[in-house]
């Protein structure tokens, strides 16, 4: 589609035939020869005032909006709009802007608001001798042309009816105009009276007149601004229409995305149900683990108490061991004293201690009776019996194998169960169980006989 410099104002509004008779096209040919300029003649009616951005376009028959023009030309504003001769206007289309096919076209007058104010009869661009070729057209093409002619006749009749209606409206408006003129005469007489009053209040009226002039100037400037603003709004409207198309496309895309999200939401909902079931199983497992933890805590507390008892018993055993060690040291000291006394007595008697066939048992063996190797007997035999425990009362510690007095052994027996102690002979180191205490005592007594 070819266009001149600058796009004309158009509208996306569909056809409105009620305004088509405000501009009438004259001398429109049935066809124009391709390769030549085409002059379009048109007449402006009394009910239409042209504006500087009005244009005439060539449209293919069947168009719906003013955006579907093939080419256009700007109109020329008349010098005196009220003069009848200036109502007849024309515009010329250059040959290189015109269509090259044989489709039906028509002229349309479009104002600066993008609305159609007049439309011509259809015409074609074809050579003059093409009428001979039309004779051999097919029956289907003839029917289509007849149908198109019928539609054009119907549209022409509608335009004529619209023209009659407009003429009637014109006569009504003429009568109304006459009435308005009479009212104007009345207003003029009233105006004269008011002028007399204005002269009486000249000073006041002059001040108000200055204010009105200022307001008028402001209104004029605002009117000009409004004209520029209207042009801007028209450009914005065109931009908004394009944005609206984009928004519609985006809305469709978002609708598809919403459907996809709904499906995905359903899948997530099913997954959430499965996770909740799994969570319930985990909660049940956690409860079982808590119960096991409580049992383990209880068992740990029992083991802690048992450990505390064992620690207490270990402390007591350490105390007993210290007491036994002290007793052992005391007995070893007494044994050393006895050895020194025995050695002194034998020296006094002139006997050699090493030459005796029998020796006194050491303190480790627990010997406390009279040594049969002494010739004259032991003079300290009574002292030994009073200072040291007898063979019947000597017992060994089950832990360190030391000789113990009967009272110390009984104290150990009270601290430890009987089944954990054993009785060892202090002379021959023969062991007896705790249940054989009487046998142990008899065995030890036999060594003294």
Short mmCIF file of C-alpha atoms in Angstrom, two decimals:
data_model
loop_
_atom_site.label_atom_id
_atom_site.label_comp_id
_atom_site.label_asym_id
_atom_site.label_seq_id
_atom_site.Cartn_x
_atom_site.Cartn_y
_atom_site.Cartn_z
CA UNK A 1 0.00 0.00 0.00
CA UNK A 2 1.43 3.38 -1.04
CA UNK A 3 1.09 6.51 1.07
CA UNK A 4 2.16 10.12 0.93
CA UNK A 5 4.39 11.71 3.53
CA UNK A 6 2.79 11.52 7.00
CA UNK A 7 0.04 9.17 8.10
CA UNK A 8 -3.51 10.55 8.09
CA UNK A 9 -5.74 10.40 11.19
CA UNK A 10 -7.77 7.18 11.15
CA UNK A 11 -10.19 5.38 13.41
CA UNK A 12 -10.84 1.75 14.32
CA UNK A 13 -14.59 2.46 14.57
CA UNK A 14 -16.76 0.48 12.11
CA UNK A 15 -18.81 2.11 9.33
CA UNK A 16 -21.40 4.74 10.20
CA UNK A 17 -23.42 5.60 7.03
CA UNK A 18 -25.38 8.47 8.60
CA UNK A 19 -22.52 10.94 7.85
CA UNK A 20 -21.74 9.83 4.26
CA UNK A 21 -23.83 12.60 2.63
CA UNK A 22 -22.03 15.58 4.16
CA UNK A 23 -19.49 15.53 1.27
CA UNK A 24 -20.73 14.67 -2.27
CA UNK A 25 -18.35 13.39 -4.98
CA UNK A 26 -19.03 14.60 -8.55
CA UNK A 27 -18.08 13.37 -12.04
CA UNK A 28 -16.80 9.99 -10.86
CA UNK A 29 -15.99 7.75 -13.85
CA UNK A 30 -16.85 4.06 -14.00
CA UNK A 31 -13.18 3.31 -14.73
CA UNK A 32 -9.89 5.17 -15.02
CA UNK A 33 -7.10 4.35 -17.46
CA UNK A 34 -3.95 3.12 -15.62
CA UNK A 35 -0.82 5.25 -15.96
CA UNK A 36 -2.58 8.63 -15.77
CA UNK A 37 -3.36 11.06 -12.95
CA UNK A 38 -6.88 10.99 -11.52
CA UNK A 39 -8.72 14.14 -10.46
CA UNK A 40 -11.37 13.77 -7.77
CA UNK A 41 -14.18 16.38 -7.68
CA UNK A 42 -16.28 16.84 -4.55
CA UNK A 43 -18.75 19.31 -3.03
CA UNK A 44 -18.94 20.41 0.61
CA UNK A 45 -22.52 20.69 1.93
CA UNK A 46 -23.74 23.46 4.22
CA UNK A 47 -23.74 21.16 7.26
CA UNK A 48 -20.05 20.36 7.06
CA UNK A 49 -17.03 22.55 7.83
CA UNK A 50 -13.65 21.25 6.60
CA UNK A 51 -10.55 21.24 8.84
CA UNK A 52 -6.86 21.30 8.08
CA UNK A 53 -6.22 17.57 8.67
CA UNK A 54 -9.11 16.28 6.52
CA UNK A 55 -8.10 13.92 3.71
CA UNK A 56 -9.51 11.96 0.77
CA UNK A 57 -8.52 8.33 0.41
CA UNK A 58 -8.98 5.59 -2.20
CA UNK A 59 -10.52 2.50 -0.53
CA UNK A 60 -11.12 -0.95 -1.92
CA UNK A 61 -14.85 -1.75 -1.91
CA UNK A 62 -15.74 -3.78 1.17
CA UNK A 63 -13.59 -1.83 3.62
CA UNK A 64 -14.68 -1.66 7.28
CA UNK A 65 -12.54 1.05 8.95
CA UNK A 66 -10.66 4.10 7.71
CA UNK A 67 -7.36 2.33 8.38
CA UNK A 68 -7.87 0.23 5.23
CA UNK A 69 -7.12 3.02 2.73
CA UNK A 70 -4.88 2.31 -0.29
CA UNK A 71 -3.57 5.87 -0.75
CA UNK A 72 -4.70 9.37 0.25
CA UNK A 73 -4.27 13.11 -0.40
CA UNK A 74 -4.70 16.02 1.99
CA UNK A 75 -7.61 18.33 1.15
CA UNK A 76 -7.21 22.05 0.49
CA UNK A 77 -9.19 24.33 2.79
CA UNK A 78 -11.38 26.88 0.94
CA UNK A 79 -10.49 30.57 1.30
CA UNK A 80 -14.09 31.58 2.05
CA UNK A 81 -16.11 28.68 3.44
CA UNK A 82 -19.38 30.63 3.13
CA UNK A 83 -18.97 31.21 -0.63
CA UNK A 84 -20.91 28.80 -2.82
CA UNK A 85 -18.18 28.65 -5.48
CA UNK A 86 -15.61 27.57 -2.95
CA UNK A 87 -17.78 24.61 -1.97
CA UNK A 88 -16.69 22.92 -5.22
CA UNK A 89 -13.26 21.38 -4.54
CA UNK A 90 -10.93 18.95 -6.22
CA UNK A 91 -7.81 16.94 -5.46
CA UNK A 92 -5.48 15.15 -7.84
CA UNK A 93 -3.94 11.68 -7.30
CA UNK A 94 -0.64 11.02 -9.07
CA UNK A 95 -0.44 7.95 -11.31
CA UNK A 96 2.35 6.22 -9.38
CA UNK A 97 0.19 6.23 -6.18
CA UNK A 98 -2.82 4.54 -7.84
CA UNK A 99 -3.70 0.80 -7.65
CA UNK A 100 -2.50 -1.50 -10.44
CA UNK A 101 -5.23 -4.21 -10.21
CA UNK A 102 -8.77 -4.24 -11.60
CA UNK A 103 -10.57 -4.36 -8.23
CA UNK A 104 -13.40 -1.90 -7.45
CA UNK A 105 -12.41 1.19 -5.48
CA UNK A 106 -14.15 4.36 -4.27
CA UNK A 107 -13.27 7.85 -2.96
CA UNK A 108 -13.95 8.59 0.73
CA UNK A 109 -13.72 11.94 2.48
CA UNK A 110 -12.32 11.46 6.04
CA UNK A 111 -12.16 14.29 8.60
CA UNK A 112 -9.38 14.80 11.14
CA UNK A 113 -11.31 12.69 13.69
CA UNK A 114 -10.97 9.66 11.41
CA UNK A 115 -14.71 9.60 10.48
CA UNK A 116 -16.05 9.25 6.91
CA UNK A 117 -18.09 12.27 5.76
CA UNK A 118 -18.69 11.21 2.13
CA UNK A 119 -18.22 8.25 -0.26
CA UNK A 120 -18.29 8.00 -4.09
CA UNK A 121 -19.67 5.33 -6.39
CA UNK A 122 -17.31 2.38 -7.14
CA UNK A 123 -14.87 2.56 -10.09
CA UNK A 124 -12.05 0.52 -11.62
CA UNK A 125 -8.57 1.10 -13.01
CA UNK A 126 -8.47 -0.63 -16.44
CA UNK A 127 -7.87 0.21 -20.14
CA UNK A 128 -10.67 1.58 -22.34
CA UNK A 129 -10.81 -1.46 -24.67
CA UNK A 130 -11.40 -3.76 -21.75
CA UNK A 131 -15.15 -3.57 -22.38
CA UNK A 132 -14.73 -6.02 -25.30
CA UNK A 133 -12.95 -8.42 -22.96
CA UNK A 134 -15.74 -8.17 -20.42
CA UNK A 135 -18.15 -9.70 -22.92
CA UNK A 136 -16.48 -13.10 -22.55
CA UNK A 137 -16.48 -13.14 -18.73
CA UNK A 138 -17.87 -16.21 -17.00
CA UNK A 139 -21.39 -16.42 -15.72
CA UNK A 140 -20.09 -16.56 -12.13
CA UNK A 141 -18.20 -13.29 -12.57
CA UNK A 142 -21.30 -11.70 -14.12
CA UNK A 143 -23.36 -12.80 -11.13
CA UNK A 144 -20.78 -11.41 -8.76
CA UNK A 145 -20.77 -8.08 -10.62
CA UNK A 146 -24.56 -7.98 -10.60
CA UNK A 147 -24.60 -8.76 -6.91
CA UNK A 148 -22.04 -6.01 -6.33
CA UNK A 149 -24.14 -3.60 -8.44
CA UNK A 150 -27.24 -4.51 -6.46
CA UNK A 151 -25.38 -3.83 -3.23
CA UNK A 152 -24.14 -0.52 -4.61
CA UNK A 153 -27.64 0.42 -5.74
CA UNK A 154 -28.94 -0.44 -2.32
CA UNK A 155 -26.21 1.63 -0.72
CA UNK A 156 -26.94 4.49 -3.18
CA UNK A 157 -30.61 4.35 -2.24
CA UNK A 158 -29.64 4.49 1.43
CA UNK A 159 -27.48 7.51 0.67
CA UNK A 160 -30.35 9.19 -1.17
CA UNK A 161 -32.67 8.52 1.75
CA UNK A 162 -30.06 9.89 4.07
CA UNK A 163 -29.73 12.96 1.82
CA UNK A 164 -33.51 13.54 1.94
CA UNK A 165 -33.41 13.23 5.69
CA UNK A 166 -30.53 15.70 5.83
CA UNK A 167 -32.42 18.12 3.59
CA UNK A 168 -35.38 17.91 5.92
CA UNK A 169 -33.08 18.52 8.83
CA UNK A 170 -31.66 21.48 6.90
CA UNK A 171 -35.13 23.02 6.43
CA UNK A 172 -35.86 22.50 10.11
CA UNK A 173 -32.58 24.11 11.00
CA UNK A 174 -33.37 27.04 8.65
CA UNK A 175 -36.66 27.59 10.48
CA UNK A 176 -34.88 27.37 13.76
CA UNK A 177 -32.27 29.79 12.46
CA UNK A 178 -35.01 32.28 11.52
CA UNK A 179 -36.35 31.96 15.01
CA UNK A 180 -32.91 32.51 16.43
CA UNK A 181 -32.51 35.63 14.29
CA UNK A 182 -35.73 37.04 15.68
CA UNK A 183 -34.49 36.29 19.14
CA UNK A 184 -31.26 37.96 18.16
CA UNK A 185 -33.13 41.14 17.19
CA UNK A 186 -34.85 41.11 20.54
CA UNK A 187 -31.50 40.60 22.22
CA UNK A 188 -30.07 43.51 20.26
CA UNK A 189 -32.77 45.85 21.60
CA UNK A 190 -32.09 44.58 25.04
CA UNK A 191 -28.40 45.09 24.37
CA UNK A 192 -28.98 48.75 23.57
CA UNK A 193 -30.69 49.22 26.88
CA UNK A 194 -27.86 47.43 28.56
CA UNK A 195 -25.34 49.63 26.78
CA UNK A 196 -27.06 52.67 28.24
CA UNK A 197 -26.72 51.13 31.65
CA UNK A 198 -23.11 50.27 30.88
CA UNK A 199 -22.39 53.92 30.06
CA UNK A 200 -23.79 54.88 33.44
CA UNK A 201 -21.50 52.39 35.13
CA UNK A 202 -18.59 52.86 32.77
CA UNK A 203 -15.81 52.60 35.26
CA UNK A 204 -17.10 49.37 36.70
CA UNK A 205 -17.74 47.90 33.27
CA UNK A 206 -14.30 48.87 32.02
CA UNK A 207 -12.69 46.96 34.87
CA UNK A 208 -14.87 43.97 34.22
CA UNK A 209 -14.20 44.28 30.48
CA UNK A 210 -10.47 44.15 31.08
CA UNK A 211 -10.96 41.06 33.20
CA UNK A 212 -13.11 39.50 30.50
CA UNK A 213 -10.47 40.29 27.87
CA UNK A 214 -7.85 38.62 29.99
CA UNK A 215 -10.12 35.62 30.47
CA UNK A 216 -10.81 35.59 26.74
CA UNK A 217 -7.11 35.56 25.99
CA UNK A 218 -6.64 32.75 28.48
CA UNK A 219 -9.50 30.85 26.92
CA UNK A 220 -8.05 31.38 23.45
CA UNK A 221 -4.66 30.09 24.54
CA UNK A 222 -6.30 27.20 26.32
CA UNK A 223 -8.34 26.48 23.19
CA UNK A 224 -5.16 26.32 21.14
CA UNK A 225 -3.59 24.09 23.75
CA UNK A 226 -6.69 21.92 23.69
CA UNK A 227 -6.36 21.60 19.91
CA UNK A 228 -2.77 20.46 20.31
CA UNK A 229 -3.88 18.20 23.16
CA UNK A 230 -6.57 16.65 20.97
CA UNK A 231 -3.94 15.81 18.36
CA UNK A 232 -1.76 14.30 21.06
CA UNK A 233 -4.71 12.32 22.42
CA UNK A 234 -5.43 10.98 18.95
CA UNK A 235 -1.83 9.83 18.64
CA UNK A 236 -2.05 8.34 22.15
CA UNK A 237 -5.29 6.65 21.21
CA UNK A 238 -3.58 4.97 18.28
CA UNK A 239 -0.73 3.93 20.54
CA UNK A 240 -3.18 2.68 23.18
CA UNK A 241 -4.98 0.59 20.58
CA UNK A 242 -1.72 -1.12 19.70
CA UNK A 243 -0.97 -1.59 23.39
CA UNK A 244 -4.48 -2.99 23.85
CA UNK A 245 -3.77 -5.62 21.21
CA UNK A 246 -0.56 -6.51 23.00
CA UNK A 247 -2.42 -6.68 26.34
CA UNK A 248 -5.04 -8.98 24.81
CA UNK A 249 -2.28 -11.27 23.58
CA UNK A 250 -0.61 -11.13 26.99
CA UNK A 251 -3.94 -11.93 28.64
CA UNK A 252 -4.28 -15.01 26.44
CA UNK A 253 -0.74 -16.07 27.31
CA UNK A 254 -1.46 -15.55 31.01
CA UNK A 255 -4.67 -17.56 30.70
CA UNK A 256 -2.72 -20.45 29.21
CA UNK A 257 -0.12 -20.07 31.94
CA UNK A 258 -2.89 -20.06 34.56
CA UNK A 259 -4.27 -23.34 33.19
CA UNK A 260 -0.80 -24.84 33.35
CA UNK A 261 -0.39 -23.59 36.93
CA UNK A 262 -3.76 -25.09 37.88
CA UNK A 263 -2.63 -28.48 36.58
CA UNK A 264 0.67 -28.13 38.38
CA UNK A 265 -1.21 -27.08 41.54
CA UNK A 266 -3.29 -30.25 41.35
CA UNK A 267 -0.14 -32.35 41.09
CA UNK A 268 1.39 -30.48 44.03
CA UNK A 269 -1.80 -31.07 46.04
CA UNK A 270 -1.52 -34.82 45.45
CA UNK A 271 2.16 -34.68 46.36
CA UNK A 272 1.25 -32.75 49.52
CA UNK A 273 -1.20 -35.49 50.53
CA UNK A 274 1.50 -38.11 50.11
CA UNK A 275 3.93 -35.99 52.14
CA UNK A 276 1.35 -35.61 54.91
CA UNK A 277 0.90 -39.39 55.05
CA UNK A 278 4.67 -39.79 55.16
CA UNK A 279 4.84 -37.10 57.88
CA UNK A 280 2.26 -38.99 59.96
CA UNK A 281 4.39 -42.13 59.65
CA UNK A 282 7.45 -40.12 60.71
CA UNK A 283 5.56 -38.66 63.69
CA UNK A 284 4.56 -42.17 64.74
CA UNK A 285 8.20 -43.26 64.40
CA UNK A 286 9.28 -40.24 66.46
CA UNK A 287 6.83 -41.20 69.21
CA UNK A 288 8.25 -44.71 69.25
CA UNK A 289 11.78 -43.30 69.39
CA UNK A 290 10.75 -41.04 72.27
CA UNK A 291 9.40 -44.06 74.16
CA UNK A 292 12.63 -45.94 73.47
CA UNK A 293 14.58 -42.88 74.58
CA UNK A 294 12.57 -42.74 77.82
CA UNK A 295 13.32 -46.43 78.45
CA UNK A 296 17.00 -45.85 77.66
CA UNK A 297 17.04 -42.81 79.97
CA UNK A 298 15.50 -44.89 82.75
CA UNK A 299 18.03 -47.66 82.16
CA UNK A 300 20.84 -45.09 82.08
CA UNK A 301 19.63 -43.71 85.41
CA UNK A 302 19.64 -47.23 86.86
CA UNK A 303 23.18 -47.80 85.56
CA UNK A 304 24.20 -44.41 87.01
CA UNK A 305 22.81 -45.41 90.42
CA UNK A 306 24.55 -48.77 90.19
CA UNK A 307 27.79 -47.04 89.20
CA UNK A 308 27.40 -44.73 92.18
CA UNK A 309 26.97 -47.75 94.49
CA UNK A 310 30.04 -49.41 92.96
CA UNK A 311 32.04 -46.19 93.39
CA UNK A 312 30.94 -46.05 97.02
CA UNK A 313 31.97 -49.68 97.58
CA UNK A 314 35.33 -48.99 95.86
CA UNK A 315 35.95 -46.09 98.24
CA UNK A 316 35.16 -48.34 101.20
CA UNK A 317 37.50 -51.05 99.83
CA UNK A 318 40.26 -48.46 99.52
CA UNK A 319 39.74 -47.48 103.17
CA UNK A 320 39.86 -51.16 104.20
CA UNK A 321 43.03 -51.65 102.14
CA UNK A 322 44.66 -48.71 103.96
CA UNK A 323 43.67 -50.18 107.35
CA UNK A 324 45.02 -53.59 106.37
CA UNK A 325 48.27 -52.07 105.14
CA UNK A 326 48.75 -50.32 108.49
CA UNK A 327 48.01 -53.58 110.33
CA UNK A 328 50.54 -55.39 108.15
CA UNK A 329 53.22 -52.79 108.93
CA UNK A 330 52.48 -53.11 112.66
CA UNK A 331 52.75 -56.90 112.54
CA UNK A 332 55.99 -56.73 110.57
CA UNK A 333 57.39 -54.39 113.24
CA UNK A 334 56.43 -56.79 116.01
CA UNK A 335 57.94 -59.71 114.08
CA UNK A 336 61.23 -57.83 113.75
CA UNK A 337 61.23 -57.20 117.52
CA UNK A 338 60.66 -60.89 118.16
CA UNK A 339 63.49 -61.84 115.81
CA UNK A 340 65.91 -59.47 117.57
CA UNK A 341 64.89 -60.76 120.99
CA UNK A 342 65.28 -64.35 119.85
CA UNK A 343 68.67 -63.65 118.34
CA UNK A 344 69.79 -61.89 121.56
CA UNK A 345 68.67 -64.80 123.73
CA UNK A 346 70.38 -67.35 121.57
CA UNK A 347 73.56 -65.30 121.66
CA UNK A 348 73.21 -65.09 125.39
CA UNK A 349 72.87 -68.86 125.63
CA UNK A 350 75.83 -69.42 123.32
CA UNK A 351 73.81 -70.99 120.53
CA UNK A 352 74.29 -70.40 116.86
CA UNK A 353 70.99 -69.48 115.19
CA UNK A 354 72.01 -70.95 111.85
CA UNK A 355 73.11 -74.33 113.38
CA UNK A 356 69.74 -75.07 114.92
CA UNK A 357 67.84 -77.95 113.36
CA UNK A 358 64.63 -76.07 113.68
CA UNK A 359 64.01 -72.37 113.23
CA UNK A 360 61.25 -70.15 114.40
CA UNK A 361 58.68 -69.53 111.68
CA UNK A 362 58.80 -66.05 110.26
CA UNK A 363 56.08 -63.51 110.73
CA UNK A 364 55.01 -64.02 107.14
CA UNK A 365 54.22 -67.63 107.96
CA UNK A 366 52.30 -66.59 111.06
CA UNK A 367 54.31 -68.78 113.55
CA UNK A 368 53.52 -67.76 117.14
CA UNK A 369 53.96 -71.01 119.17
CA UNK A 370 57.08 -72.20 121.01
CA UNK A 371 59.94 -73.29 118.73
CA UNK A 372 60.93 -76.92 119.43
CA UNK A 373 64.57 -76.07 118.50
CA UNK A 374 65.04 -74.06 121.66
CA UNK A 375 66.85 -76.15 124.28
CA UNK A 376 65.44 -74.40 127.29
CA UNK A 377 62.28 -73.21 125.77
CA UNK A 378 61.28 -69.71 124.79
CA UNK A 379 61.26 -67.44 127.78
CA UNK A 380 59.09 -64.92 125.90
CA UNK A 381 56.47 -67.44 124.86
CA UNK A 382 53.87 -65.91 127.17
CA UNK A 383 54.73 -62.44 126.02
CA UNK A 384 54.31 -63.46 122.38
CA UNK A 385 50.90 -64.90 123.06
CA UNK A 386 49.77 -61.69 124.76
CA UNK A 387 51.23 -59.32 122.13
CA UNK A 388 50.44 -61.23 118.89
CA UNK A 389 47.36 -63.05 117.74
CA UNK A 390 47.31 -66.86 118.12
CA UNK A 391 47.56 -69.29 115.23
CA UNK A 392 43.90 -70.08 115.64
CA UNK A 393 42.97 -66.46 115.06
CA UNK A 394 45.42 -65.65 112.15
CA UNK A 395 43.74 -65.37 108.69
CA UNK A 396 44.92 -64.14 105.30
CA UNK A 397 43.50 -61.22 103.29
CA UNK A 398 41.80 -62.55 100.16
CA UNK A 399 43.27 -59.68 98.11
CA UNK A 400 46.89 -59.11 99.21
CA UNK A 401 47.49 -62.50 101.01
CA UNK A 402 48.59 -60.67 104.20
CA UNK A 403 48.10 -62.10 107.70
CA UNK A 404 45.05 -60.58 109.38
CA UNK A 405 43.71 -60.61 112.88
CA UNK A 406 40.36 -62.22 113.48
CA UNK A 407 38.59 -58.92 114.11
CA UNK A 408 39.99 -57.42 110.85
CA UNK A 409 39.01 -60.53 108.91
CA UNK A 410 35.48 -60.35 110.31
CA UNK A 411 35.29 -56.68 109.26
CA UNK A 412 36.26 -57.68 105.70
CA UNK A 413 33.74 -60.48 105.72
CA UNK A 414 31.01 -58.00 106.56
CA UNK A 415 31.97 -55.76 103.60
CA UNK A 416 32.21 -58.59 101.03
CA UNK A 417 29.91 -61.55 100.42
CA UNK A 418 31.17 -64.89 101.71
CA UNK A 419 31.27 -66.49 98.30
CA UNK A 420 33.92 -63.99 97.12
CA UNK A 421 36.45 -64.74 100.04
CA UNK A 422 38.92 -67.64 100.46
CA UNK A 423 40.85 -68.75 103.60
CA UNK A 424 44.60 -69.50 103.18
CA UNK A 425 46.73 -71.32 105.75
CA UNK A 426 49.50 -69.02 107.04
CA UNK A 427 51.94 -71.97 107.36
CA UNK A 428 51.40 -74.23 104.34
CA UNK A 429 49.42 -71.77 102.15
CA UNK A 430 46.56 -74.23 101.72
CA UNK A 431 43.33 -72.53 100.70
CA UNK A 432 39.85 -73.11 102.07
CA UNK A 433 36.51 -71.66 101.00
CA UNK A 434 34.61 -69.27 103.24
CA UNK A 435 32.04 -71.95 103.99
CA UNK A 436 34.88 -74.16 105.44
CA UNK A 437 35.85 -71.76 108.22
CA UNK A 438 35.77 -74.44 110.96
CA UNK A 439 37.89 -76.79 108.86
CA UNK A 440 40.37 -73.94 108.22
CA UNK A 441 40.67 -73.20 111.93
CA UNK A 442 41.20 -76.90 112.77
CA UNK A 443 43.89 -77.17 110.05
CA UNK A 444 45.79 -74.21 111.40
CA UNK A 445 45.53 -75.57 114.98
CA UNK A 446 47.07 -78.86 113.86
CA UNK A 447 50.29 -77.03 112.89
CA UNK A 448 50.75 -76.05 116.56
CA UNK A 449 50.64 -79.62 117.91
#
